[in-house]
């Protein structure tokens, strides 16, 4: 329920601000963007991702990396492959050992009919998560996609 979500979000914002934890606000914006993307509102999600990307954060680039990856995924879903690739390339400059990046980027490469590059990206993601906790959603997704791309051998 959107109203309850907003009420809880505002409570979290007010609480973080009241105790001087303003550095947590970009994390909340990223979570809202993810929620909106999941609900199919890519325009609003983009607003929140852009806010995180352009904002200041005491947490370094961690939140920006998540926002760039998410925005790259949104662009990809909209068929904006160049914009998606720009987002992913920016992440590589900030964090070149990011399994989630390699996972999401592999979908773009596959859509561009660059299966070898998609496979290379998934090998990188898999190598980072091959011993990952099987309870984590990202680990499961990486292992599944890795197996799928291995089946598409030339």
XYZ file of N, CA and C in Angstrom:
462
model
N 0.847 -1.177 0.000
C 0.000 0.000 0.000
C 0.899 1.250 0.000
N 0.740 2.065 -1.049
C 1.606 3.218 -1.276
C 1.548 4.228 -0.133
N 0.373 4.500 0.402
C 0.254 5.485 1.481
C 1.008 5.035 2.725
N 0.871 3.779 3.079
C 1.582 3.265 4.252
C 3.093 3.292 4.010
N 3.496 2.928 2.790
C 4.916 2.962 2.434
C 5.466 4.376 2.620
N 4.760 5.373 2.073
C 5.209 6.766 2.199
C 5.243 7.224 3.649
N 4.253 6.806 4.423
C 4.211 7.163 5.843
C 5.419 6.586 6.570
N 5.722 5.330 6.318
C 6.882 4.692 6.949
C 8.183 5.326 6.476
N 8.232 5.643 5.194
C 9.421 6.273 4.643
C 9.652 7.638 5.276
N 8.595 8.418 5.391
C 8.735 9.744 6.007
C 9.163 9.620 7.460
N 8.650 8.624 8.149
C 9.071 8.380 9.531
C 10.558 8.057 9.613
N 11.023 7.252 8.671
C 12.451 6.909 8.635
C 13.291 8.144 8.319
N 12.837 8.968 7.375
C 13.557 10.203 7.038
C 13.636 11.134 8.254
N 12.481 11.329 8.903
C 12.435 12.222 10.068
C 13.329 11.693 11.184
N 13.269 10.388 11.415
C 14.088 9.786 12.465
C 15.575 9.916 12.178
N 15.972 9.631 10.949
C 17.385 9.735 10.573
C 17.873 11.171 10.707
N 17.054 12.117 10.283
C 17.430 13.531 10.368
C 17.518 13.977 11.824
N 16.574 13.532 12.642
C 16.531 13.945 14.054
C 17.770 13.509 14.823
N 18.324 12.366 14.478
C 19.500 11.884 15.222
C 20.809 12.143 14.475
N 20.741 12.950 13.427
C 21.951 13.331 12.707
C 22.469 12.278 11.746
N 21.609 11.388 11.318
C 22.012 10.328 10.393
C 21.597 10.671 8.961
N 21.803 11.924 8.567
C 21.427 12.362 7.220
C 22.118 11.538 6.129
N 23.252 10.943 6.469
C 23.969 10.139 5.486
C 23.163 8.919 5.053
N 22.101 8.596 5.798
C 21.245 7.467 5.452
C 20.188 7.834 4.404
N 19.961 9.110 4.170
C 18.898 9.537 3.256
C 19.079 9.027 1.821
N 20.304 9.013 1.271
C 20.449 8.444 -0.081
C 20.036 6.960 -0.135
N 20.268 6.234 0.945
C 19.867 4.834 0.984
C 18.350 4.723 0.895
N 17.655 5.606 1.586
C 16.196 5.606 1.512
C 15.718 5.947 0.101
N 16.375 6.920 -0.534
C 16.006 7.279 -1.907
C 16.238 6.103 -2.863
N 17.332 5.391 -2.669
C 17.609 4.225 -3.509
C 16.535 3.158 -3.308
N 16.134 2.940 -2.069
C 15.082 1.956 -1.790
C 13.752 2.360 -2.426
N 13.432 3.647 -2.383
C 12.201 4.122 -3.020
C 12.290 3.889 -4.532
N 13.440 4.194 -5.120
C 13.626 3.957 -6.544
C 13.424 2.492 -6.900
N 13.983 1.603 -6.096
C 13.827 0.162 -6.346
C 12.364 -0.252 -6.245
N 11.679 0.287 -5.250
C 10.253 -0.014 -5.079
C 9.459 0.460 -6.302
N 9.705 1.698 -6.720
C 8.980 2.260 -7.858
C 9.286 1.487 -9.148
N 10.539 1.106 -9.314
C 10.904 0.308 -10.489
C 10.149 -1.017 -10.473
N 10.100 -1.645 -9.320
C 9.375 -2.913 -9.185
C 7.893 -2.741 -9.504
N 7.338 -1.583 -9.176
C 5.928 -1.305 -9.448
C 5.692 -0.860 -10.895
N 6.789 -0.715 -11.662
C 6.659 -0.358 -13.072
C 6.681 1.129 -13.362
N 6.913 1.946 -12.343
C 6.956 3.402 -12.546
C 8.404 3.824 -12.792
N 8.874 3.592 -14.017
C 10.277 3.864 -14.323
C 10.614 5.355 -14.317
N 9.641 6.203 -14.643
C 9.902 7.644 -14.605
C 10.200 8.117 -13.185
N 9.373 7.705 -12.249
C 9.582 8.097 -10.846
C 10.838 7.443 -10.294
N 11.055 6.172 -10.655
C 12.264 5.477 -10.193
C 13.499 6.236 -10.663
N 13.470 6.683 -11.915
C 14.586 7.443 -12.475
C 14.824 8.728 -11.682
N 13.765 9.385 -11.254
C 13.915 10.601 -10.435
C 14.699 10.296 -9.162
N 14.357 9.207 -8.503
C 15.042 8.853 -7.253
C 16.471 8.398 -7.502
N 16.695 7.601 -8.551
C 18.055 7.165 -8.866
C 18.929 8.369 -9.207
N 18.383 9.312 -9.978
C 19.134 10.511 -10.350
C 19.462 11.343 -9.118
N 18.534 11.403 -8.194
C 18.766 12.144 -6.941
C 19.950 11.551 -6.179
N 20.019 10.225 -6.142
C 21.138 9.563 -5.453
C 22.437 9.792 -6.223
N 22.394 9.641 -7.538
C 23.590 9.804 -8.369
C 24.157 11.215 -8.242
N 23.296 12.213 -8.240
C 23.750 13.608 -8.208
C 23.952 14.161 -6.808
N 23.523 13.431 -5.803
C 23.606 13.920 -4.435
C 24.951 13.649 -3.785
N 25.120 14.263 -2.638
C 26.315 14.050 -1.827
C 26.031 12.942 -0.826
N 27.040 12.155 -0.532
C 26.866 11.086 0.442
C 28.142 10.898 1.246
N 27.972 10.780 2.547
C 29.106 10.493 3.421
C 29.502 9.025 3.340
N 28.696 8.241 2.641
C 28.962 6.810 2.528
C 29.797 6.495 1.280
N 30.397 7.511 0.690
C 31.207 7.297 -0.495
C 30.343 6.979 -1.700
N 30.848 6.123 -2.547
C 30.159 5.823 -3.796
C 29.198 4.643 -3.704
N 29.073 4.019 -2.546
C 28.262 2.802 -2.429
C 26.835 3.005 -2.912
N 26.186 4.067 -2.490
C 24.804 4.311 -2.907
C 24.735 4.704 -4.381
N 25.733 5.482 -4.823
C 25.760 5.890 -6.233
C 25.897 4.668 -7.136
N 26.745 3.725 -6.743
C 26.935 2.508 -7.532
C 25.604 1.783 -7.693
N 24.874 1.624 -6.593
C 23.566 0.969 -6.655
C 22.594 1.712 -7.551
N 22.620 3.033 -7.491
C 21.719 3.840 -8.317
C 22.095 3.758 -9.796
N 23.395 3.793 -10.089
C 23.830 3.661 -11.488
C 23.420 2.301 -12.063
N 23.625 1.234 -11.294
C 23.250 -0.103 -11.763
C 21.749 -0.169 -11.999
N 20.987 0.346 -11.057
C 19.529 0.314 -11.177
C 19.057 1.141 -12.363
N 19.650 2.308 -12.557
C 19.252 3.147 -13.691
C 19.661 2.483 -15.005
N 20.802 1.817 -15.019
C 21.205 1.071 -16.202
C 20.203 -0.019 -16.543
N 19.690 -0.678 -15.520
C 18.666 -1.711 -15.721
C 17.379 -1.095 -16.273
N 16.975 0.063 -15.732
C 15.768 0.747 -16.214
C 15.932 1.126 -17.683
N 17.060 1.740 -18.016
C 17.287 2.126 -19.408
C 17.221 0.900 -20.324
N 17.805 -0.188 -19.864
C 17.792 -1.414 -20.653
C 16.366 -1.896 -20.888
N 15.546 -1.868 -19.839
C 14.148 -2.286 -19.964
C 13.384 -1.398 -20.944
N 13.792 -0.138 -21.037
C 13.141 0.809 -21.951
C 13.723 0.756 -23.366
N 14.723 -0.115 -23.561
C 15.344 -0.236 -24.881
C 16.373 0.838 -25.173
N 16.782 1.572 -24.151
C 17.778 2.638 -24.290
C 19.162 2.061 -23.980
N 19.665 1.269 -24.918
C 20.872 0.487 -24.675
C 22.124 1.344 -24.499
N 22.256 2.420 -25.263
C 23.431 3.281 -25.121
C 23.462 3.911 -23.725
N 22.321 4.402 -23.278
C 22.233 5.021 -21.957
C 22.507 3.990 -20.863
N 21.988 2.785 -21.071
C 22.233 1.707 -20.120
C 23.729 1.417 -20.032
N 24.358 1.290 -21.173
C 25.796 1.006 -21.193
C 26.593 2.125 -20.526
N 26.182 3.375 -20.737
C 26.859 4.501 -20.080
C 26.801 4.360 -18.560
N 25.651 3.960 -18.047
C 25.509 3.764 -16.601
C 26.461 2.668 -16.115
N 26.479 1.549 -16.826
C 27.322 0.426 -16.410
C 28.803 0.768 -16.507
N 29.193 1.495 -17.542
C 30.595 1.897 -17.681
C 31.020 2.841 -16.558
N 30.092 3.670 -16.111
C 30.392 4.560 -14.990
C 30.647 3.747 -13.731
N 29.857 2.704 -13.522
C 30.051 1.866 -12.336
C 31.426 1.200 -12.376
N 31.837 0.737 -13.553
C 33.144 0.080 -13.656
C 34.253 1.021 -13.186
N 34.097 2.326 -13.461
C 35.087 3.306 -13.006
C 35.072 3.449 -11.485
N 33.900 3.263 -10.881
C 33.760 3.425 -9.434
C 34.042 2.138 -8.666
N 33.698 1.002 -9.279
C 33.806 -0.292 -8.588
C 33.906 -1.395 -9.637
N 35.125 -1.786 -9.966
C 35.318 -2.759 -11.042
C 35.268 -4.216 -10.572
N 34.805 -4.426 -9.366
C 34.661 -5.785 -8.822
C 33.251 -5.951 -8.253
N 32.251 -5.586 -9.017
C 30.879 -5.592 -8.533
C 30.070 -6.661 -9.269
N 29.741 -7.718 -8.553
C 29.037 -8.851 -9.149
C 27.663 -8.455 -9.683
N 26.962 -7.586 -8.970
C 25.638 -7.160 -9.439
C 25.756 -6.412 -10.769
N 26.784 -5.575 -10.889
C 27.034 -4.872 -12.145
C 27.231 -5.873 -13.274
N 28.121 -6.837 -13.072
C 28.407 -7.806 -14.128
C 27.157 -8.598 -14.496
N 26.363 -8.932 -13.495
C 25.113 -9.664 -13.730
C 24.165 -8.848 -14.617
N 23.896 -7.605 -14.223
C 22.965 -6.760 -14.978
C 23.520 -6.410 -16.362
N 24.804 -6.128 -16.433
C 25.441 -5.767 -17.695
C 25.364 -6.930 -18.683
N 25.420 -8.160 -18.181
C 25.371 -9.326 -19.072
C 24.043 -9.387 -19.840
N 22.959 -8.941 -19.208
C 21.668 -8.921 -19.910
C 21.703 -7.945 -21.074
N 22.313 -6.791 -20.848
C 22.427 -5.812 -21.927
C 23.221 -6.393 -23.091
N 24.353 -7.005 -22.782
C 25.192 -7.571 -23.841
C 24.444 -8.666 -24.597
N 23.656 -9.446 -23.900
C 22.877 -10.483 -24.576
C 21.843 -9.849 -25.517
N 21.179 -8.795 -25.044
C 20.190 -8.103 -25.883
C 20.837 -7.465 -27.103
N 22.112 -7.140 -27.002
C 22.849 -6.567 -28.123
C 23.454 -7.669 -28.999
N 23.083 -8.915 -28.733
C 23.609 -10.085 -29.455
C 25.120 -10.222 -29.318
N 25.622 -9.845 -28.169
C 27.051 -9.990 -27.872
C 27.194 -11.064 -26.783
N 26.891 -12.300 -27.183
C 26.827 -13.414 -26.232
C 28.178 -13.677 -25.577
N 29.269 -13.559 -26.327
C 30.590 -13.793 -25.733
C 30.872 -12.783 -24.617
N 30.513 -11.527 -24.862
C 30.719 -10.501 -23.829
C 29.791 -10.744 -22.640
N 28.566 -11.163 -22.915
C 27.623 -11.479 -21.828
C 28.192 -12.605 -20.978
N 28.728 -13.619 -21.637
C 29.296 -14.759 -20.911
C 30.502 -14.320 -20.068
N 31.372 -13.472 -20.646
C 32.537 -12.971 -19.909
C 32.104 -12.238 -18.632
N 31.084 -11.416 -18.767
C 30.585 -10.673 -17.604
C 30.043 -11.626 -16.543
N 29.338 -12.664 -16.988
C 28.789 -13.611 -16.017
C 29.881 -14.447 -15.362
N 30.944 -14.737 -16.077
C 32.073 -15.444 -15.466
C 32.670 -14.574 -14.356
N 32.788 -13.266 -14.623
C 33.294 -12.346 -13.586
C 32.364 -12.340 -12.374
N 31.055 -12.236 -12.618
C 30.093 -12.234 -11.513
C 30.163 -13.551 -10.751
N 30.208 -14.638 -11.489
C 30.249 -15.965 -10.859
C 31.515 -16.127 -10.016
N 32.645 -15.697 -10.540
C 33.895 -15.831 -9.789
C 33.861 -15.058 -8.474
N 33.139 -13.948 -8.472
C 33.007 -13.175 -7.232
C 32.023 -13.825 -6.255
N 31.065 -14.605 -6.774
C 30.001 -15.170 -5.941
C 29.946 -16.700 -5.948
N 30.963 -17.350 -6.504
C 30.894 -18.810 -6.614
C 30.820 -19.485 -5.246
N 31.397 -18.865 -4.246
C 31.333 -19.405 -2.885
C 30.374 -18.598 -2.012
N 29.502 -17.829 -2.671
C 28.576 -16.961 -1.938
C 27.513 -17.752 -1.190
N 26.924 -17.108 -0.238
C 25.858 -17.702 0.560
C 24.668 -18.003 -0.347
N 24.300 -19.255 -0.420
C 23.209 -19.686 -1.303
C 21.844 -19.138 -0.868
N 21.771 -18.555 0.308
C 20.519 -17.962 0.781
C 20.314 -16.563 0.194
N 21.377 -15.962 -0.287
C 21.265 -14.609 -0.839
C 20.653 -14.652 -2.235
N 19.717 -13.753 -2.479
C 19.033 -13.709 -3.771
C 20.017 -13.476 -4.915
N 20.973 -12.558 -4.728
C 21.925 -12.262 -5.790
C 22.766 -13.499 -6.118
N 23.176 -14.248 -5.125
C 23.949 -15.471 -5.363
C 23.143 -16.448 -6.213
N 21.891 -16.640 -5.870
C 21.033 -17.555 -6.626
C 20.890 -17.088 -8.074
N 20.657 -15.792 -8.258
C 20.465 -15.258 -9.603
C 21.733 -15.411 -10.441
N 22.878 -15.139 -9.833
C 24.150 -15.246 -10.551
C 24.412 -16.689 -10.953
N 24.222 -17.617 -10.039
C 24.478 -19.029 -10.343
C 23.540 -19.531 -11.446
N 22.291 -19.140 -11.388
C 21.316 -19.574 -12.397
C 21.690 -19.016 -13.770
N 21.976 -17.725 -13.831
C 22.311 -17.092 -15.115
C 23.621 -17.645 -15.667
N 24.582 -17.876 -14.806
C 25.865 -18.452 -15.220
C 25.631 -19.800 -15.907
N 24.829 -20.644 -15.285
C 24.521 -21.952 -15.860
C 23.802 -21.809 -17.207
N 22.873 -20.849 -17.295
C 22.132 -20.632 -18.551
C 23.064 -20.197 -19.675
N 23.983 -19.277 -19.379
C 24.873 -18.785 -20.427
C 25.899 -19.842 -20.833
N 26.253 -20.728 -19.925
C 27.172 -21.801 -20.303
C 26.519 -22.756 -21.297
N 25.203 -22.871 -21.223
C 24.471 -23.737 -22.151
C 24.471 -23.186 -23.568
N 24.705 -21.877 -23.711
C 24.689 -21.235 -25.038
C 26.105 -21.179 -25.588
N 26.838 -22.243 -25.484
C 28.201 -22.259 -25.976
C 28.223 -22.240 -27.497
N 29.219 -21.544 -28.071
C 29.309 -21.474 -29.535
C 29.618 -22.837 -30.149
